[in-house]
PDB file of C-alpha atoms and ligand atoms in Angstrom:
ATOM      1  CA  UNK A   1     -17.212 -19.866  -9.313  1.00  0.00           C
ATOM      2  CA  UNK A   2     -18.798 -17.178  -7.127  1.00  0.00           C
ATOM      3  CA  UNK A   3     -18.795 -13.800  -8.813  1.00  0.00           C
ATOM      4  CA  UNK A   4     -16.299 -11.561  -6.959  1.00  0.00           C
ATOM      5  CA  UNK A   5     -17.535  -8.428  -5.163  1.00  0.00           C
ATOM      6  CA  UNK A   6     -15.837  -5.306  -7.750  1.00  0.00           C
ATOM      7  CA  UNK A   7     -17.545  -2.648  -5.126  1.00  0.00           C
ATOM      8  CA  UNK A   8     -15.165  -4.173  -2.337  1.00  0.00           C
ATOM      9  CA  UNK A   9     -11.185  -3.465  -3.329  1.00  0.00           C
ATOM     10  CA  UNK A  10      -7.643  -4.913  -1.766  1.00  0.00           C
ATOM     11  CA  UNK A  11      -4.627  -2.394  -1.331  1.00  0.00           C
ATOM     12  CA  UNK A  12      -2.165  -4.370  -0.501  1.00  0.00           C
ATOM     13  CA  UNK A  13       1.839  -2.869   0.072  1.00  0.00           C
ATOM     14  CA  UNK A  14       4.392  -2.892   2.667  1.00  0.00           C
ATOM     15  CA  UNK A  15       3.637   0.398   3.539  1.00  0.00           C
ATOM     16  CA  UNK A  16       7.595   0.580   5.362  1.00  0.00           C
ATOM     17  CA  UNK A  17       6.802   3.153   6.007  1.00  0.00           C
ATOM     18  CA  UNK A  18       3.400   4.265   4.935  1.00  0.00           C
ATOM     19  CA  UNK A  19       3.850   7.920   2.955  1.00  0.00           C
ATOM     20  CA  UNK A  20       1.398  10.862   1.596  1.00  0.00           C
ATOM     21  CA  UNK A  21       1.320   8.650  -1.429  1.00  0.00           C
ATOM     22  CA  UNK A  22       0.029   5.992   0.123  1.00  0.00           C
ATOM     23  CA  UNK A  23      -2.250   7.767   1.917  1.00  0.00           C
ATOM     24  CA  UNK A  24      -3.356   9.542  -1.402  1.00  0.00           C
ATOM     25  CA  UNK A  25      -3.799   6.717  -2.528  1.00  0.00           C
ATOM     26  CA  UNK A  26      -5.890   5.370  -0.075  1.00  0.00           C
ATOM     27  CA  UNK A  27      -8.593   8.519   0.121  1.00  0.00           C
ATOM     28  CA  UNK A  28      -8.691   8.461  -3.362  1.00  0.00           C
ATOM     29  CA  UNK A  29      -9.810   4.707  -3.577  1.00  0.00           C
ATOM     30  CA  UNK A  30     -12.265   5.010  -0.862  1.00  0.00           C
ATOM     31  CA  UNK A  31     -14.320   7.060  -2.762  1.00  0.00           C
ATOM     32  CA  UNK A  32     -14.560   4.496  -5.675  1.00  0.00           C
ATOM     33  CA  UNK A  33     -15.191   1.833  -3.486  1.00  0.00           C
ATOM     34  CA  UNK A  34     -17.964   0.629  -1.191  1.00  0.00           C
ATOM     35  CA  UNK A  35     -15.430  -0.905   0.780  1.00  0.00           C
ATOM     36  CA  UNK A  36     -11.727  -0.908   1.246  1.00  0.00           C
ATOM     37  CA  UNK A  37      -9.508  -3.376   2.508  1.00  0.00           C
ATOM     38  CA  UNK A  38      -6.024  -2.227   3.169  1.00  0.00           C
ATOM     39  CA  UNK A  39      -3.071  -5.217   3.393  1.00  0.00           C
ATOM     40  CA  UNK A  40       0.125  -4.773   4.969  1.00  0.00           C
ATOM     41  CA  UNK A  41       2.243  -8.215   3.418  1.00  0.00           C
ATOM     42  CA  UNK A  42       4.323  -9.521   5.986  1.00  0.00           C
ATOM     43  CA  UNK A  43       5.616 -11.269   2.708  1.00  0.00           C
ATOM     44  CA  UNK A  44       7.400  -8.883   0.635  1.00  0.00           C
ATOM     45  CA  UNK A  45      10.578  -9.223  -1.336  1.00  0.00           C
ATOM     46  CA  UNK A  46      12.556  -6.433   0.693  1.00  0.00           C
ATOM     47  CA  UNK A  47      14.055  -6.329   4.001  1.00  0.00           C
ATOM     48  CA  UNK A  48      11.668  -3.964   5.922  1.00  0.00           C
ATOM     49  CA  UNK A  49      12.647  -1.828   8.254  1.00  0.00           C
ATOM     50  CA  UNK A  50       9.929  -1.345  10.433  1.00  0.00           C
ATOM     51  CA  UNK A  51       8.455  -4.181  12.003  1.00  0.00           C
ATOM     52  CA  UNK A  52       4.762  -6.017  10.862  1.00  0.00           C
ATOM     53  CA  UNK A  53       3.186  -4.197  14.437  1.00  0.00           C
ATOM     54  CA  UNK A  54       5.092  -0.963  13.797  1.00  0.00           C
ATOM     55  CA  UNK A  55       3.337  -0.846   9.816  1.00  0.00           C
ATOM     56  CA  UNK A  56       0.136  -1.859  10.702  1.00  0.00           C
ATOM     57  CA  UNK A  57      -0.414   0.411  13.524  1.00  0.00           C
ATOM     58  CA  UNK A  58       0.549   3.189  11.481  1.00  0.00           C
ATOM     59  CA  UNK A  59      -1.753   2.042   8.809  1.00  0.00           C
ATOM     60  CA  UNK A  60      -4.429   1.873  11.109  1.00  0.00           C
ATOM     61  CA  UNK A  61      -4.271   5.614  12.381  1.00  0.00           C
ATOM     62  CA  UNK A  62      -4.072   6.964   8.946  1.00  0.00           C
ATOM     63  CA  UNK A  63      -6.962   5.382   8.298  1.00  0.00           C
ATOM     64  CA  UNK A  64      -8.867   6.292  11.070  1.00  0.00           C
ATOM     65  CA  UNK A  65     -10.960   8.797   9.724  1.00  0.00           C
ATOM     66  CA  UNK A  66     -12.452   6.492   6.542  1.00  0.00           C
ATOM     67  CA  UNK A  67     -15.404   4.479   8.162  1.00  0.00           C
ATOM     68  CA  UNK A  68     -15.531   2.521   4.666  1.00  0.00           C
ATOM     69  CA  UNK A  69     -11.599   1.058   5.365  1.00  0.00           C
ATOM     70  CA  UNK A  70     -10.104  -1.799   7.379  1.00  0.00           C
ATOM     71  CA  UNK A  71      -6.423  -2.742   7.568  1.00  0.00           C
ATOM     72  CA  UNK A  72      -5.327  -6.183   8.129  1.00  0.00           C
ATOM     73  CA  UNK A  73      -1.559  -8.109   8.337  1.00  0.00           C
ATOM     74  CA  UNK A  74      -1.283 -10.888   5.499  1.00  0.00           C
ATOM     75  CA  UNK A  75       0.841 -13.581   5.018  1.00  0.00           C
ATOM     76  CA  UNK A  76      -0.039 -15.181   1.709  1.00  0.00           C
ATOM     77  CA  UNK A  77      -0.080 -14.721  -1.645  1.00  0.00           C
ATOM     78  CA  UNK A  78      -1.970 -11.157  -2.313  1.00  0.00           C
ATOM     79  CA  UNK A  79      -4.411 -13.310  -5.040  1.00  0.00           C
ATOM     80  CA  UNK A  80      -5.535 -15.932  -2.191  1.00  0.00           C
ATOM     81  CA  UNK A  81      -6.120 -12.984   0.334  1.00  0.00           C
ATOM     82  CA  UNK A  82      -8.084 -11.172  -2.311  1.00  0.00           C
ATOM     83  CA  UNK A  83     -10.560 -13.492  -2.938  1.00  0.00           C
ATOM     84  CA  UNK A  84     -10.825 -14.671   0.596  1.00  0.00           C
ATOM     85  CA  UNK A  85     -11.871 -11.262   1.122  1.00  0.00           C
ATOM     86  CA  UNK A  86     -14.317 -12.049  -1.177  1.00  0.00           C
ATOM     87  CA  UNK A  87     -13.023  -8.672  -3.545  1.00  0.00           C
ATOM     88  CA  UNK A  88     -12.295  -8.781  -7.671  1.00  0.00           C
ATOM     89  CA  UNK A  89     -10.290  -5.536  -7.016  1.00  0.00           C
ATOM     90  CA  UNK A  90      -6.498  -4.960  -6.485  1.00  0.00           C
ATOM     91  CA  UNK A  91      -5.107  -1.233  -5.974  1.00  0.00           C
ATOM     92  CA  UNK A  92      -2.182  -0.281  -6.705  1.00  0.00           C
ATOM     93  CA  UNK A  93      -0.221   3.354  -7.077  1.00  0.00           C
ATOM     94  CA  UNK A  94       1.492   4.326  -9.994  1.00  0.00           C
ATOM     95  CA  UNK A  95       4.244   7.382  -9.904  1.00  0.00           C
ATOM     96  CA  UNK A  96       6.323   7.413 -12.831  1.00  0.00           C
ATOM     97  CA  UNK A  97       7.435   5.458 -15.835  1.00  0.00           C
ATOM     98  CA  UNK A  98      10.168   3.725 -13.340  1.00  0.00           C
ATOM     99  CA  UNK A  99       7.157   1.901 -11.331  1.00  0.00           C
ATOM    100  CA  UNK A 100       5.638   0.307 -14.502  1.00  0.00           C
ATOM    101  CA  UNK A 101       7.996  -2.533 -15.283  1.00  0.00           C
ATOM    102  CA  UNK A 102       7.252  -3.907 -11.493  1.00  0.00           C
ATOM    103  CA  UNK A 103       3.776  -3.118 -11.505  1.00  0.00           C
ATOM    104  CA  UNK A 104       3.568  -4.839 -14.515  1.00  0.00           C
ATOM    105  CA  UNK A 105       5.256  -8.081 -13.676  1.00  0.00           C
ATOM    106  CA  UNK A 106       3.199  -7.806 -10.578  1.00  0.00           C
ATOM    107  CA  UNK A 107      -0.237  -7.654 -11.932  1.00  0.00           C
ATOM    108  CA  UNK A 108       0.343 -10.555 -14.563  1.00  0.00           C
ATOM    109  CA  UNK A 109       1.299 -12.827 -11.902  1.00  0.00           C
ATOM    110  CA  UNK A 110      -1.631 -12.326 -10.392  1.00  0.00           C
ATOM    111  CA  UNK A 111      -3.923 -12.557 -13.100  1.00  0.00           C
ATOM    112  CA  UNK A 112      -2.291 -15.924 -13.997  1.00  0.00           C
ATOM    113  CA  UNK A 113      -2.976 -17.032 -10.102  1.00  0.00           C
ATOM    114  CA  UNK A 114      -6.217 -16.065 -10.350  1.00  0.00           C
ATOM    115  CA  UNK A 115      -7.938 -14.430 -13.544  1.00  0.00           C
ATOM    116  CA  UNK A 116     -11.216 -13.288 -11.275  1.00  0.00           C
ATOM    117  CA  UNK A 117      -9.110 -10.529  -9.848  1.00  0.00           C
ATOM    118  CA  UNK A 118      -8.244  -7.092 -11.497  1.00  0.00           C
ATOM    119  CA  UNK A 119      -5.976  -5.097 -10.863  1.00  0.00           C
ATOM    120  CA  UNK A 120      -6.603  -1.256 -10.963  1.00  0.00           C
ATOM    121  CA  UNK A 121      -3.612   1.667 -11.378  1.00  0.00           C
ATOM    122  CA  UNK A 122      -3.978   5.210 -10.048  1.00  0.00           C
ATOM    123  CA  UNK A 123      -2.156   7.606 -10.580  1.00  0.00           C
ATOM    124  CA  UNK A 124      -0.190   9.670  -8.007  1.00  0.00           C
ATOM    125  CA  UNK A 125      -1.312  13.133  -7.108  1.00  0.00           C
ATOM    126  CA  UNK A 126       1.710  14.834  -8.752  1.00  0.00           C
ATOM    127  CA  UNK A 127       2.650  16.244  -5.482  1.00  0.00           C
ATOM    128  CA  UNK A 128       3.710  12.623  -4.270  1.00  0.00           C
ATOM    129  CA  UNK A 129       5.071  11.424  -7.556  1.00  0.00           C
ATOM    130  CA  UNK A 130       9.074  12.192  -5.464  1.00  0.00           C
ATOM    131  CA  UNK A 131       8.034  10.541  -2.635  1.00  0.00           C
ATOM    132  CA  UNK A 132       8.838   6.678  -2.185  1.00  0.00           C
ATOM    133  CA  UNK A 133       9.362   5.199   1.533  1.00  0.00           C
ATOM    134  CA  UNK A 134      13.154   4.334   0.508  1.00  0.00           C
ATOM    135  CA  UNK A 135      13.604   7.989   0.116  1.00  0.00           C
ATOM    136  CA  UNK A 136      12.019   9.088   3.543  1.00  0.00           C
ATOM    137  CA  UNK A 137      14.062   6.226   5.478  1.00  0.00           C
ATOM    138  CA  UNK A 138      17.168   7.917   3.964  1.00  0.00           C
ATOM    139  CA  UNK A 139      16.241  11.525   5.030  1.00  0.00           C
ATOM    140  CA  UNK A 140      14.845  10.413   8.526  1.00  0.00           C
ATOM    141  CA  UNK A 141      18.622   8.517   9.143  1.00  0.00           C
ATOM    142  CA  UNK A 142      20.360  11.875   8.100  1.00  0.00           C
ATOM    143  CA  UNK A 143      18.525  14.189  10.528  1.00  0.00           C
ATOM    144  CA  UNK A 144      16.389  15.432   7.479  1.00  0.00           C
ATOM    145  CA  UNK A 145      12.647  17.072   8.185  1.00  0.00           C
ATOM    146  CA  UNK A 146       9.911  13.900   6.742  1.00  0.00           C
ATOM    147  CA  UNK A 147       6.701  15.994   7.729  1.00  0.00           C
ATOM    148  CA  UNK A 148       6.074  16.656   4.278  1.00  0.00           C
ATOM    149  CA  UNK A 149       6.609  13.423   2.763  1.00  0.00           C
ATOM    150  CA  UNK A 150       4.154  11.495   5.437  1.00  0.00           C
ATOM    151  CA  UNK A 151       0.936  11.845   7.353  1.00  0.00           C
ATOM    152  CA  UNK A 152       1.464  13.580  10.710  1.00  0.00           C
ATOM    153  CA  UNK A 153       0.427  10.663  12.831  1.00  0.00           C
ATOM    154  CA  UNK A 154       3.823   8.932  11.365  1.00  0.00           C
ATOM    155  CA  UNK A 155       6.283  11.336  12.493  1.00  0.00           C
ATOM    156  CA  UNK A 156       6.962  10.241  15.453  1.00  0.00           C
ATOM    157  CA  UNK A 157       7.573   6.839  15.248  1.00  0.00           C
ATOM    158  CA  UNK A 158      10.009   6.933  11.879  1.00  0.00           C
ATOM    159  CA  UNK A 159      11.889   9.762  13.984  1.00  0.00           C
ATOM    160  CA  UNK A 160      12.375   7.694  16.954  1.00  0.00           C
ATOM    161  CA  UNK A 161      13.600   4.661  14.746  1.00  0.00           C
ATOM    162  CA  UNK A 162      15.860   6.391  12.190  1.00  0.00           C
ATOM    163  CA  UNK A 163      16.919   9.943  13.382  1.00  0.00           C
ATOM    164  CA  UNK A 164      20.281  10.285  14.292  1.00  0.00           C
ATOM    165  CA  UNK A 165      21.695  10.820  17.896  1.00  0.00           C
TER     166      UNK A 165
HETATM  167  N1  LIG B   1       2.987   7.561  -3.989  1.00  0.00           N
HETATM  168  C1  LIG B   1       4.217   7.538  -3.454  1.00  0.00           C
HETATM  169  N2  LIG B   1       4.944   6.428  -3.305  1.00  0.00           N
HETATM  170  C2  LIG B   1       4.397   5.276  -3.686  1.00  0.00           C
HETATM  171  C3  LIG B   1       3.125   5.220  -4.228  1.00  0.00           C
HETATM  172  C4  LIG B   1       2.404   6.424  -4.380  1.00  0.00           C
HETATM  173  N3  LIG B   1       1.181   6.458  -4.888  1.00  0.00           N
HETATM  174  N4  LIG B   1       2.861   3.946  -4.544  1.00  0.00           N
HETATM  175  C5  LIG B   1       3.949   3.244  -4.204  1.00  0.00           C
HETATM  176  N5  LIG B   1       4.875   4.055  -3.679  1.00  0.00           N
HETATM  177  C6  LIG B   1       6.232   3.653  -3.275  1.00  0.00           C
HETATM  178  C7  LIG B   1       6.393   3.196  -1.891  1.00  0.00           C
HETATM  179  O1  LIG B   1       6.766   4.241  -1.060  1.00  0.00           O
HETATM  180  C8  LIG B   1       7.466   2.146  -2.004  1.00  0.00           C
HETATM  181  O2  LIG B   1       8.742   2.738  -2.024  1.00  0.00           O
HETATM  182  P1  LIG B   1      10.092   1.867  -1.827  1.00  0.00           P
HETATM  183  O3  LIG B   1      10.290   1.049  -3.063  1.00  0.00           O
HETATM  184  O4  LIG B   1      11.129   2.919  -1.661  1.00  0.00           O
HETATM  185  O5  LIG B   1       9.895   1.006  -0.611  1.00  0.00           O
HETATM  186  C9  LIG B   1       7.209   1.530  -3.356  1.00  0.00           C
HETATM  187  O6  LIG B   1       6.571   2.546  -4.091  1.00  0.00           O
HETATM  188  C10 LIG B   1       6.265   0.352  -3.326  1.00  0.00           C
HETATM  189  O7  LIG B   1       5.895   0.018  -2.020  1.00  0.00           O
HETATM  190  P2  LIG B   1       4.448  -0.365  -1.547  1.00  0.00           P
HETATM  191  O8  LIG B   1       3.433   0.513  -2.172  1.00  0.00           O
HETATM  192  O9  LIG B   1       4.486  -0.439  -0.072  1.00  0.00           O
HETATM  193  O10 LIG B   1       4.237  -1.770  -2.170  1.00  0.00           O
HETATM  194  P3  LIG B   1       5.256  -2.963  -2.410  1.00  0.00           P
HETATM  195  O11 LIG B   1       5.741  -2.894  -3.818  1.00  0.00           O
HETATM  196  O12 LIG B   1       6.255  -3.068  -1.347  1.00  0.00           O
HETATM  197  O13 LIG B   1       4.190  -4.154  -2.261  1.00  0.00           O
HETATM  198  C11 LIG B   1       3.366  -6.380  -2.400  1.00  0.00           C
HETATM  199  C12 LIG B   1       4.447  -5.379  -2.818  1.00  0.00           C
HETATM  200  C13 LIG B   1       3.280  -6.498  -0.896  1.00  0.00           C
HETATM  201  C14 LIG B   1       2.008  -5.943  -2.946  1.00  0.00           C
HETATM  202  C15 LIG B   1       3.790  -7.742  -3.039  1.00  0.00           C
HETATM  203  O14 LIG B   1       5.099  -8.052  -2.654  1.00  0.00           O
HETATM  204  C16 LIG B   1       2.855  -8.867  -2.637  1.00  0.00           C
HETATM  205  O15 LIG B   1       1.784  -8.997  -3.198  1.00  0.00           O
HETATM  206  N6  LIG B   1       3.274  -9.684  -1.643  1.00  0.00           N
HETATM  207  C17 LIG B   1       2.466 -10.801  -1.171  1.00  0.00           C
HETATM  208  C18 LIG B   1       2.981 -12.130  -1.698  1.00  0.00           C
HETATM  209  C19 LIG B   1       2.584 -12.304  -3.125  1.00  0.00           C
HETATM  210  O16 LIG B   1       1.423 -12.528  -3.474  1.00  0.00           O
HETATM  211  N7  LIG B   1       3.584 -12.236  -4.015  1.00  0.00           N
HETATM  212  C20 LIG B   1       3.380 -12.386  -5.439  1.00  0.00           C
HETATM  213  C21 LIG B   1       3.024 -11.069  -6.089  1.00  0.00           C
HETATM  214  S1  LIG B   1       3.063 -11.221  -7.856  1.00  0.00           S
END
Protein backbone atom coordinates (compact mmCIF):
# COMPACT_ATOMS: atom_id res chain seq x y z
CA UNK A 1 0.00 0.00 0.00
CA UNK A 2 1.07 3.56 -0.83
CA UNK A 3 2.38 5.39 2.20
CA UNK A 4 -0.16 8.09 3.14
CA UNK A 5 0.83 11.77 2.98
CA UNK A 6 0.93 12.76 7.26
CA UNK A 7 1.93 16.55 6.04
CA UNK A 8 -1.60 16.69 4.24
CA UNK A 9 -4.65 16.42 7.06
CA UNK A 10 -8.72 15.85 6.69
CA UNK A 11 -11.12 17.95 9.03
CA UNK A 12 -14.04 16.61 8.43
CA UNK A 13 -17.58 17.87 10.56
CA UNK A 14 -20.90 19.13 9.77
CA UNK A 15 -19.94 22.38 10.58
CA UNK A 16 -24.18 23.27 11.07
CA UNK A 17 -23.23 25.81 11.63
CA UNK A 18 -19.54 26.37 11.53
CA UNK A 19 -18.46 28.23 15.12
CA UNK A 20 -15.16 30.06 16.62
CA UNK A 21 -14.31 26.54 17.59
CA UNK A 22 -14.28 25.32 14.48
CA UNK A 23 -12.60 27.96 13.14
CA UNK A 24 -9.96 27.63 16.02
CA UNK A 25 -9.65 24.71 15.13
CA UNK A 26 -9.00 25.14 11.73
CA UNK A 27 -6.05 28.04 12.10
CA UNK A 28 -4.59 26.03 14.55
CA UNK A 29 -4.22 22.90 12.21
CA UNK A 30 -3.03 24.86 9.34
CA UNK A 31 -0.04 25.63 10.92
CA UNK A 32 0.84 21.90 11.56
CA UNK A 33 0.03 20.99 8.27
CA UNK A 34 1.38 21.49 4.76
CA UNK A 35 -1.97 21.16 3.61
CA UNK A 36 -5.48 21.15 4.88
CA UNK A 37 -8.45 19.66 3.60
CA UNK A 38 -11.62 20.72 5.25
CA UNK A 39 -14.93 18.17 4.77
CA UNK A 40 -18.34 19.19 5.25
CA UNK A 41 -20.29 15.33 5.45
CA UNK A 42 -23.42 15.55 3.79
CA UNK A 43 -23.62 12.17 5.79
CA UNK A 44 -23.94 12.83 9.34
CA UNK A 45 -26.08 11.21 11.96
CA UNK A 46 -28.13 14.50 12.85
CA UNK A 47 -30.77 16.34 11.15
CA UNK A 48 -28.93 19.55 9.99
CA UNK A 49 -30.33 22.55 9.87
CA UNK A 50 -28.65 24.37 7.37
CA UNK A 51 -28.49 23.03 4.08
CA UNK A 52 -25.08 21.15 2.32
CA UNK A 53 -24.73 24.78 0.02
CA UNK A 54 -25.57 26.94 3.04
CA UNK A 55 -22.39 24.92 5.23
CA UNK A 56 -20.06 24.82 2.66
CA UNK A 57 -20.25 28.32 1.59
CA UNK A 58 -19.78 29.38 4.98
CA UNK A 59 -16.87 27.10 5.30
CA UNK A 60 -15.41 28.46 2.38
CA UNK A 61 -15.34 32.24 3.53
CA UNK A 62 -13.90 31.40 6.83
CA UNK A 63 -11.35 29.95 5.20
CA UNK A 64 -10.57 32.40 2.85
CA UNK A 65 -7.67 33.85 4.26
CA UNK A 66 -5.51 30.27 4.69
CA UNK A 67 -3.89 29.75 1.16
CA UNK A 68 -2.77 26.17 2.59
CA UNK A 69 -6.85 25.08 3.00
CA UNK A 70 -9.54 23.75 0.66
CA UNK A 71 -13.10 22.81 1.61
CA UNK A 72 -14.97 20.22 -0.16
CA UNK A 73 -18.80 18.47 0.29
CA UNK A 74 -18.46 14.57 0.98
CA UNK A 75 -20.69 11.92 0.81
CA UNK A 76 -18.89 8.81 1.96
CA UNK A 77 -17.44 7.30 4.62
CA UNK A 78 -14.80 9.99 6.20
CA UNK A 79 -11.94 6.86 5.96
CA UNK A 80 -12.56 6.39 2.01
CA UNK A 81 -12.47 10.29 1.50
CA UNK A 82 -9.31 10.43 3.54
CA UNK A 83 -7.28 8.35 1.68
CA UNK A 84 -8.67 9.39 -1.63
CA UNK A 85 -7.28 12.57 -0.64
CA UNK A 86 -4.33 10.80 -0.46
CA UNK A 87 -3.91 12.15 3.63
CA UNK A 88 -2.95 9.68 6.88
CA UNK A 89 -4.39 12.57 9.01
CA UNK A 90 -7.89 13.07 10.58
CA UNK A 91 -8.63 16.32 12.81
CA UNK A 92 -10.79 16.48 15.11
CA UNK A 93 -11.71 19.11 18.18
CA UNK A 94 -11.90 18.14 21.56
CA UNK A 95 -13.83 20.50 24.32
CA UNK A 96 -14.53 18.73 27.36
CA UNK A 97 -14.71 15.34 28.97
CA UNK A 98 -18.49 15.12 27.42
CA UNK A 99 -16.93 14.98 23.68
CA UNK A 100 -14.61 11.99 24.47
CA UNK A 101 -16.96 9.04 24.54
CA UNK A 102 -18.06 10.10 20.73
CA UNK A 103 -14.78 11.00 19.66
CA UNK A 104 -13.73 7.90 20.83
CA UNK A 105 -16.20 5.58 19.21
CA UNK A 106 -15.52 7.71 16.22
CA UNK A 107 -11.87 7.32 15.80
CA UNK A 108 -11.91 3.41 16.40
CA UNK A 109 -14.25 2.97 13.67
CA UNK A 110 -12.13 4.45 11.57
CA UNK A 111 -9.04 2.90 12.42
CA UNK A 112 -10.79 -0.50 11.97
CA UNK A 113 -11.93 0.84 8.26
CA UNK A 114 -8.74 1.73 7.55
CA UNK A 115 -5.61 1.40 10.00
CA UNK A 116 -3.35 3.86 7.54
CA UNK A 117 -5.28 6.78 8.90
CA UNK A 118 -4.75 8.62 12.31
CA UNK A 119 -6.65 10.45 13.90
CA UNK A 120 -5.32 13.60 15.76
CA UNK A 121 -7.28 15.55 18.92
CA UNK A 122 -6.80 19.24 19.70
CA UNK A 123 -7.77 20.78 22.16
CA UNK A 124 -10.16 23.78 22.25
CA UNK A 125 -8.85 27.22 22.97
CA UNK A 126 -10.58 27.47 26.38
CA UNK A 127 -12.45 30.40 25.17
CA UNK A 128 -14.58 28.03 22.81
CA UNK A 129 -14.73 25.09 25.14
CA UNK A 130 -19.00 26.61 25.77
CA UNK A 131 -19.51 26.92 22.39
CA UNK A 132 -21.14 23.94 20.34
CA UNK A 133 -23.37 24.78 17.08
CA UNK A 134 -26.54 23.21 19.01
CA UNK A 135 -26.09 25.96 21.44
CA UNK A 136 -25.81 28.92 18.86
CA UNK A 137 -28.96 27.50 16.81
CA UNK A 138 -30.82 27.81 20.16
CA UNK A 139 -29.72 31.45 20.92
CA UNK A 140 -30.07 32.61 17.18
CA UNK A 141 -34.07 31.12 17.36
CA UNK A 142 -34.57 33.17 20.67
CA UNK A 143 -33.44 36.57 19.35
CA UNK A 144 -30.08 36.03 21.30
CA UNK A 145 -26.68 38.06 20.04
CA UNK A 146 -24.26 34.83 18.20
CA UNK A 147 -21.37 37.35 17.22
CA UNK A 148 -19.31 35.99 19.80
CA UNK A 149 -19.81 32.44 19.40
CA UNK A 150 -19.03 32.54 15.37
CA UNK A 151 -16.84 34.15 12.77
CA UNK A 152 -18.31 37.43 11.50
CA UNK A 153 -18.77 36.30 7.95
CA UNK A 154 -21.58 33.80 9.55
CA UNK A 155 -23.77 36.24 11.09
CA UNK A 156 -25.76 36.95 8.65
CA UNK A 157 -26.88 33.99 7.24
CA UNK A 158 -27.72 31.99 10.79
CA UNK A 159 -29.70 35.37 11.60
CA UNK A 160 -31.71 35.31 8.55
CA UNK A 161 -32.51 31.48 9.06
CA UNK A 162 -33.20 31.29 12.81
CA UNK A 163 -33.94 34.81 14.31
CA UNK A 164 -37.26 35.36 15.29
CA UNK A 165 -39.85 37.72 13.58
N1 LIG B 1 -15.01 24.08 19.59
C1 LIG B 1 -16.33 24.27 19.72
N2 LIG B 1 -17.25 23.39 19.33
C2 LIG B 1 -16.83 22.27 18.75
C3 LIG B 1 -15.48 22.01 18.57
C4 LIG B 1 -14.55 22.97 19.01
N3 LIG B 1 -13.24 22.80 18.86
N4 LIG B 1 -15.36 20.80 18.00
C5 LIG B 1 -16.61 20.34 17.85
N5 LIG B 1 -17.50 21.23 18.30
C6 LIG B 1 -18.95 21.03 18.38
C7 LIG B 1 -19.73 21.42 17.20
O1 LIG B 1 -20.19 22.72 17.32
C8 LIG B 1 -20.85 20.41 17.19
O2 LIG B 1 -21.88 20.80 18.07
P1 LIG B 1 -23.33 20.09 18.05
O3 LIG B 1 -23.18 18.71 18.59
O4 LIG B 1 -24.13 20.97 18.94
O5 LIG B 1 -23.80 20.08 16.62
C9 LIG B 1 -20.20 19.16 17.73
O6 LIG B 1 -19.14 19.63 18.53
C10 LIG B 1 -19.59 18.28 16.67
O7 LIG B 1 -19.84 18.77 15.38
P2 LIG B 1 -18.80 18.83 14.20
O8 LIG B 1 -17.47 19.27 14.69
O9 LIG B 1 -19.43 19.60 13.11
O10 LIG B 1 -18.63 17.34 13.81
P3 LIG B 1 -19.68 16.14 13.79
O11 LIG B 1 -19.55 15.37 15.06
O12 LIG B 1 -21.02 16.58 13.40
O13 LIG B 1 -19.01 15.33 12.58
C11 LIG B 1 -18.64 13.48 11.13
C12 LIG B 1 -19.25 13.99 12.44
C13 LIG B 1 -19.18 14.24 9.94
C14 LIG B 1 -17.12 13.63 11.17
C15 LIG B 1 -19.03 11.97 11.05
O14 LIG B 1 -20.42 11.83 11.17
C16 LIG B 1 -18.56 11.34 9.75
O15 LIG B 1 -17.40 10.99 9.62
N6 LIG B 1 -19.49 11.19 8.77
C17 LIG B 1 -19.16 10.60 7.48
C18 LIG B 1 -19.67 9.17 7.38
C19 LIG B 1 -18.78 8.25 8.15
O16 LIG B 1 -17.65 7.96 7.78
N7 LIG B 1 -19.32 7.74 9.26
C20 LIG B 1 -18.60 6.82 10.12
C21 LIG B 1 -17.77 7.57 11.15
S1 LIG B 1 -17.13 6.44 12.36
Amino acid sequence: MMPLNARRAVYPGSFDPVTNGHADVIGRATRMFDELIVGVAVSTPKQTTFSVEERLTLMQRVCAPYPNVRVEVFDKLLVDWAVRNGTGVIVRGLRALSDFDYELQMALANRKLQPEVETVFLMASEECTCISSTMIKQVAMLGGKVEQFVPACAVAVIRAKLAPG
